[in-house]
Short mmCIF file of C-alpha atoms in Angstrom, two decimals:
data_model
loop_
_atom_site.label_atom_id
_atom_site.label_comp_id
_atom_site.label_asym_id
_atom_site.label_seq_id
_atom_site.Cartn_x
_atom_site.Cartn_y
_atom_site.Cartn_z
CA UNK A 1 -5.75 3.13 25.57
CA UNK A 2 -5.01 -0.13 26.90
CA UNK A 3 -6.96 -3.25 27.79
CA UNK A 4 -7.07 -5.19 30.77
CA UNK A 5 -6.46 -8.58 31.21
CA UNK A 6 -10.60 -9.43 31.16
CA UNK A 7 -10.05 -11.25 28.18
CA UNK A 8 -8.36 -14.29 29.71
CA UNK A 9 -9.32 -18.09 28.96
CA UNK A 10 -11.24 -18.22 25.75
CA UNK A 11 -10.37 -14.48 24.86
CA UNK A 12 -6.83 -15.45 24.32
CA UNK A 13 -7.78 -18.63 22.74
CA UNK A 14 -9.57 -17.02 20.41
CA UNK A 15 -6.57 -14.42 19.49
CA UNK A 16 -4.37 -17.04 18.99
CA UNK A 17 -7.36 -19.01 16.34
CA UNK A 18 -7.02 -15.50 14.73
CA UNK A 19 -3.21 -15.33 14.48
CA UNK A 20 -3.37 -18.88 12.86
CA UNK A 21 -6.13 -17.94 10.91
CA UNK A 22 -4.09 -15.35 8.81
CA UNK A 23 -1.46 -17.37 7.83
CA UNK A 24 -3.69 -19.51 6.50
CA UNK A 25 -5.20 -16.36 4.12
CA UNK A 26 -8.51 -16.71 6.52
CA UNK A 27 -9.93 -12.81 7.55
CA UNK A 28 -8.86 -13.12 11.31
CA UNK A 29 -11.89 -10.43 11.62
CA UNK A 30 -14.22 -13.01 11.29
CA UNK A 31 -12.82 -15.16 14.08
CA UNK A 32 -12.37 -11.98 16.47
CA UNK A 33 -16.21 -10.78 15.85
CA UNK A 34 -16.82 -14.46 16.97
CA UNK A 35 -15.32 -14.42 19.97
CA UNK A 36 -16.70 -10.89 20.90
CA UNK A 37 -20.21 -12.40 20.42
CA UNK A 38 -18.72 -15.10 22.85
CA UNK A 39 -17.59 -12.66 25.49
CA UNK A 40 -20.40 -9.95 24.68
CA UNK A 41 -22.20 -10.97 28.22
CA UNK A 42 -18.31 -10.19 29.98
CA UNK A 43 -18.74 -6.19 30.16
CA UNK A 44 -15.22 -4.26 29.05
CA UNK A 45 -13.46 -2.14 31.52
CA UNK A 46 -10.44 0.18 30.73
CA UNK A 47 -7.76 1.15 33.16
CA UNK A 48 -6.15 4.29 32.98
CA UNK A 49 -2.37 4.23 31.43
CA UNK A 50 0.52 6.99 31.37
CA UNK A 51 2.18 6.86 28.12
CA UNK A 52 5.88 6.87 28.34
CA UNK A 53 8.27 9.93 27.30
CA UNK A 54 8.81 7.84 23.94
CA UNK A 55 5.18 6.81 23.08
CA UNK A 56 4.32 10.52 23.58
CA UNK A 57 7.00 11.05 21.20
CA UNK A 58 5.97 8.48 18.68
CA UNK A 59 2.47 9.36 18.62
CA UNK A 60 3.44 13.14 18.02
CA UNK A 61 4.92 11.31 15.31
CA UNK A 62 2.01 9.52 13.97
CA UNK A 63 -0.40 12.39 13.86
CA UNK A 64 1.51 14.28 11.61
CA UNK A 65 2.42 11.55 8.98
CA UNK A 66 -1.39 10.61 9.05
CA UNK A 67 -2.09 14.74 8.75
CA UNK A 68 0.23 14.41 5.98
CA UNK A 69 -1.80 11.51 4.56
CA UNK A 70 -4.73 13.58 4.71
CA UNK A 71 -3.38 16.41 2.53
CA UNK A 72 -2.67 14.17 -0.42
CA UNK A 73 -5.42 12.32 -0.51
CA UNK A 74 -7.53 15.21 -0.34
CA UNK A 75 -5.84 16.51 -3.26
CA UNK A 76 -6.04 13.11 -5.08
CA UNK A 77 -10.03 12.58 -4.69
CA UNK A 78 -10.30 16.24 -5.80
CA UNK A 79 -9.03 15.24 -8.80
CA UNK A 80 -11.25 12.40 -9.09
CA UNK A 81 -13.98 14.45 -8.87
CA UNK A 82 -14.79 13.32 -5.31
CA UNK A 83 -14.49 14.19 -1.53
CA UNK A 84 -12.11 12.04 0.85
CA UNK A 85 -13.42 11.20 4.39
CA UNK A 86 -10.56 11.11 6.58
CA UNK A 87 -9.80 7.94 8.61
CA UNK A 88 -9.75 9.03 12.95
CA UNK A 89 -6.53 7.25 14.37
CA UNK A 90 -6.73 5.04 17.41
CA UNK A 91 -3.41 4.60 19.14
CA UNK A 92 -3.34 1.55 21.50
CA UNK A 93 -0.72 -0.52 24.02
CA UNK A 94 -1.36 -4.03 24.40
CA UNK A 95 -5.00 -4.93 23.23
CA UNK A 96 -7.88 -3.15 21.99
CA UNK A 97 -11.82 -3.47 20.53
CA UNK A 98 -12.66 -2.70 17.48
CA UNK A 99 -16.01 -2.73 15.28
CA UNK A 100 -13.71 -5.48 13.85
CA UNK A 101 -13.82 -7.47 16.79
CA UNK A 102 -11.12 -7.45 19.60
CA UNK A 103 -7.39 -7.04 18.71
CA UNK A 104 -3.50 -7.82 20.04
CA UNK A 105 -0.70 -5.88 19.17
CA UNK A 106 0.72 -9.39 17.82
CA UNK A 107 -1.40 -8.76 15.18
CA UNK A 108 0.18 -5.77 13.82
CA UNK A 109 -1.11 -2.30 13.01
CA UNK A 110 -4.53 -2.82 10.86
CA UNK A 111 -7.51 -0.75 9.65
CA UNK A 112 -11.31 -1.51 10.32
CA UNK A 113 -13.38 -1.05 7.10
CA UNK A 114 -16.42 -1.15 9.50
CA UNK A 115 -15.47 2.06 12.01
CA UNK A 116 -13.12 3.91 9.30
CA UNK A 117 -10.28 3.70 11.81
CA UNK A 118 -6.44 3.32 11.64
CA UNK A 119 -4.88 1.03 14.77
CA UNK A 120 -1.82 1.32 15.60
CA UNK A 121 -0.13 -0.21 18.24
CA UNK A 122 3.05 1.96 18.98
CA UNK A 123 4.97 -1.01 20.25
CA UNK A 124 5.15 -2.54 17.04
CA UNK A 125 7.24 0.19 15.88
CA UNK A 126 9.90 -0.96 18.78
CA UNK A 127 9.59 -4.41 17.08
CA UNK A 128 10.65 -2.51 13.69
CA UNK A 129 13.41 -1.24 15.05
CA UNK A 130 14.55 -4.21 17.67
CA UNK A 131 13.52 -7.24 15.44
CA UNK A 132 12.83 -6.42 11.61
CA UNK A 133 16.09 -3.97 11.47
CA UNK A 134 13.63 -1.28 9.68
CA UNK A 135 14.31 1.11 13.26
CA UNK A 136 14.21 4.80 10.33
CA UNK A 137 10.97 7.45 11.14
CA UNK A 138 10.33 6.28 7.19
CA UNK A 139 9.63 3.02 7.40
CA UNK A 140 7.26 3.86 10.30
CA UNK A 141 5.24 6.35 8.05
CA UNK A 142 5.75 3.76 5.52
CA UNK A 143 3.60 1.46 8.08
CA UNK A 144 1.25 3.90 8.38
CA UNK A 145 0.53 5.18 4.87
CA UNK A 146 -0.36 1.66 4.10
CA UNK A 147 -3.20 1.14 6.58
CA UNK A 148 -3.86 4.39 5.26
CA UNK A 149 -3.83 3.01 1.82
CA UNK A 150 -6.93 0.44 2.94
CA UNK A 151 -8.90 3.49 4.22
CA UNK A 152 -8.46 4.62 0.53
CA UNK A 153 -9.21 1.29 -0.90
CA UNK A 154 -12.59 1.19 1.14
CA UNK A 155 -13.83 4.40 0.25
CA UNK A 156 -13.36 3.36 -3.39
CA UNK A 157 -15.64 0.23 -3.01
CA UNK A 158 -12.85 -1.92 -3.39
CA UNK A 159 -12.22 -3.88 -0.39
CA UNK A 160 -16.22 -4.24 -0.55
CA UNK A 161 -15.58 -6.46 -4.04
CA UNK A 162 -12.39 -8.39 -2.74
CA UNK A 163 -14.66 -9.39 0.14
CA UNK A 164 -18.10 -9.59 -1.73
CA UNK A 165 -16.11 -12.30 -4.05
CA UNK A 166 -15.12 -14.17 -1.31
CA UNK A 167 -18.01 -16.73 -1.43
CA UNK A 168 -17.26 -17.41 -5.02
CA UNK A 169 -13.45 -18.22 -4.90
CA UNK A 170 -11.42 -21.28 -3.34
CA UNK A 171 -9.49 -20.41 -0.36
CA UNK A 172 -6.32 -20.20 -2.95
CA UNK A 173 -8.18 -18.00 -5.29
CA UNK A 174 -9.10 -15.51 -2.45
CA UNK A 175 -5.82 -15.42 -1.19
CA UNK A 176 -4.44 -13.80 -4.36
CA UNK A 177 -6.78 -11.59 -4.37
CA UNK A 178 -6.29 -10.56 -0.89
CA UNK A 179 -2.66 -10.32 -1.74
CA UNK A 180 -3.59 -8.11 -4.96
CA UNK A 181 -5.26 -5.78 -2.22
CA UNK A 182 -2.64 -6.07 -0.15
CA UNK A 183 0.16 -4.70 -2.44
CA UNK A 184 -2.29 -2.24 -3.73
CA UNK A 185 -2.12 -0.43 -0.19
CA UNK A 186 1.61 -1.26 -0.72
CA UNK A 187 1.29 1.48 -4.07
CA UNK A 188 -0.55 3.83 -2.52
CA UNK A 189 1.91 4.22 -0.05
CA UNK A 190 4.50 5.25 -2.46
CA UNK A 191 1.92 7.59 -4.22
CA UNK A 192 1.46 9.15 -0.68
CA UNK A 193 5.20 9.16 -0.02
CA UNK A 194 5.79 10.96 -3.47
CA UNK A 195 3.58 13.58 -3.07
CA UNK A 196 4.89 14.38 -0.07
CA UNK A 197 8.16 15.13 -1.43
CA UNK A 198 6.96 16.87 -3.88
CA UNK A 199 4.80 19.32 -2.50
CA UNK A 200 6.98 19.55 1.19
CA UNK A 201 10.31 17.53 0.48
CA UNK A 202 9.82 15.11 3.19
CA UNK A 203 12.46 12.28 1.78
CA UNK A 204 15.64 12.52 2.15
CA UNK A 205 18.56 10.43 1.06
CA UNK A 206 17.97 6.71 2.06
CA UNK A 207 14.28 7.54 3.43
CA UNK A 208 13.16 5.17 0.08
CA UNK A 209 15.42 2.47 1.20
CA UNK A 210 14.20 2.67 4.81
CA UNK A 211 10.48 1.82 3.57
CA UNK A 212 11.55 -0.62 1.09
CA UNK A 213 12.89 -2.90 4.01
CA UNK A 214 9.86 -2.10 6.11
CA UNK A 215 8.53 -3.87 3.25
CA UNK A 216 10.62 -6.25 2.70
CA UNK A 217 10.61 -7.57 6.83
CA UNK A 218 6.85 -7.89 6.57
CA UNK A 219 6.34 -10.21 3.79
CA UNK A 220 4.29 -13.34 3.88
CA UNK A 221 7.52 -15.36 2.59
CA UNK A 222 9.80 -13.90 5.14
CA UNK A 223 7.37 -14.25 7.92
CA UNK A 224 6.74 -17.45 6.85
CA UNK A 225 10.18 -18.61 7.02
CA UNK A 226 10.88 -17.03 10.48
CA UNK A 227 8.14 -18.14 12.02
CA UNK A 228 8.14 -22.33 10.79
CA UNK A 229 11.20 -22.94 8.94
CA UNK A 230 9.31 -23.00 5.29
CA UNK A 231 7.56 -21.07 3.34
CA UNK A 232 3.60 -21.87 1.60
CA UNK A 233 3.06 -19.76 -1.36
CA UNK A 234 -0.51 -20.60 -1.45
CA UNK A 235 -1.29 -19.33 1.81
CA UNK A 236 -0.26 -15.98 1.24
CA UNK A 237 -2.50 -13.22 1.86
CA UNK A 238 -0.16 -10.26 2.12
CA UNK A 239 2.74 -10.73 -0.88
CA UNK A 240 5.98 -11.46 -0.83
CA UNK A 241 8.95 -9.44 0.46
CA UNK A 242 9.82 -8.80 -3.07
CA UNK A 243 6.50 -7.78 -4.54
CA UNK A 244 5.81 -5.24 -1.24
CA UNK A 245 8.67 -3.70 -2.42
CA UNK A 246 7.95 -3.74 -5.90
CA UNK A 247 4.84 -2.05 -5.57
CA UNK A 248 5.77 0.06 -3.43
CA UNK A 249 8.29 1.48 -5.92
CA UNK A 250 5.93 1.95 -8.40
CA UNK A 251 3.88 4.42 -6.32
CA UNK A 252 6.68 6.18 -5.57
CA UNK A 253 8.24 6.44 -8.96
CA UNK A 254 5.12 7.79 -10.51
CA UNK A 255 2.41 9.33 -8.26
CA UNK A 256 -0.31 8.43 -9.79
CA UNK A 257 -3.33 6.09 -8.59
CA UNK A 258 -3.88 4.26 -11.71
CA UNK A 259 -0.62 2.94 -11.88
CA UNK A 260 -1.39 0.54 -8.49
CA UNK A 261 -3.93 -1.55 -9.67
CA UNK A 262 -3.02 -4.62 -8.97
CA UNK A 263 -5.93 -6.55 -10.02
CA UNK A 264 -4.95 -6.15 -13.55
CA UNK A 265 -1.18 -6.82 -13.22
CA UNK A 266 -0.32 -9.82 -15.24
CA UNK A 267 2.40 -10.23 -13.09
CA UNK A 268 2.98 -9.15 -9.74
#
């Protein structure tokens, strides 16, 4: 689906509040459901759009790494004695609305807690590939198993406490832990992408490096850097380039769900 340009004026002021807001560890979704309360009285029209011969391709592509998803994480709530609600996948070009308020595809692929849905912009994963050098079909299920990983994250209550916290903790205080949930997702992409290969031998050689530099591109540090010439540790809300990887790693080397928890890491 794609968005017209009705959000013009304030609606792109209010994007660009958002953009600023997250490098500054602030939930952009609370500046986006802000300005959709702003522009609730400006009603939202769609336009039809004709996907292109490669965004047909790519979202082929999306469906069946989030069907893939699906499969272990049924597997792993079975085992925790529970039932796994699967996420429904929104695929997007340019813009889109949310029940977490209105979105660019500057802003990345994301997941809304409130609706239970994965967005992902397929653009972004030209921006992988043209400007991150991460262009392998791994590092874009990497992207997408992590989103995935926040789905898992809020059916287990624990985005709830990161957020329920939030009144309680300095903004530097609830950036770690929004980095700590961050690099959790991080894990539970590498649990996804192990039991993948176990059960259908999806990875092949260099598939682990792929998503390690997917990782690596999207850190807060290297961001950071890139975008204003320094770097402020304090302000970081997703981990560094490092630590994405690191965790990562660990999900992959051992499968299991208990080893990402990230809230009890002494060191990350």
């Amino acid at each position: 689906m794609r968005m017209p340009g009705g959000f013009k004026g304030g609606g792109i002021g209010i994007i660009l509040v958002a953009l600023v807001a997250m490098y500054f560890g602030i939930d952009p979704s609370v500046i986006l459901n802000l300005g959709g309360q702003m522009e609730g009285n400006q009603p939202a029209t769609s336009t039809d759009y004709t996907p292109t011969p490669e965004e047909n391709l790519l979202a082929d592509f999306v469906a069946v790494v989030l069907a893939d998803t699906e499969d272990t994480w049924h597997q792993q709530f079975q085992q925790l004695g529970s039932g796994y609600t699967e996420p429904t996948l929104v695929l997007f070009s340019g813009s889109v609305q949310s029940a977490c308020g209105f979105a660019q595809a500057a802003m990345g692929p994301f997941y809304c807690p409130s609706d239970q849905k994965v967005y992902i912009d397929l653009g972004f994963y030209q921006d992988l590939k043209e400007k991150m050098n991460a262009p392998g079909d791994f590092a874009q299920a990497y992207v997408i198993a992590h989103e995935v990983g926040h789905h898992v994250q809020n059916l287990l209550g624990l985005s709830d406490k990161v957020h329920a916290a939030r009144s309680q903790l300095s903004e530097t205080e609830y950036n770690q832990m929004s980095v700590r949930l961050e690099l959790q997702a991080d894990c539970l992409a590498g649990v996804w992408a192990n039991h993948a290969d176990r059960s259908r031998q999806v990875v092949e050689p260099g598939d682990i490096d792929e998503a390690l530099n997917a990782a690596s591109q999207i850190g807060d540090d290297r961001l950071q850097q890139q975008s204003r010439g320094y770097v402020t540790p304090d302000s970081f809300t997703h981990g560094t380039s490092a630590q994405r990887a690191r965790w990562f790693r660990q999900g992959f080397a051992t499968g299991e769900f208990g080893s990402c928890d990230t809230f009890a890491a002494k060191q990350l």
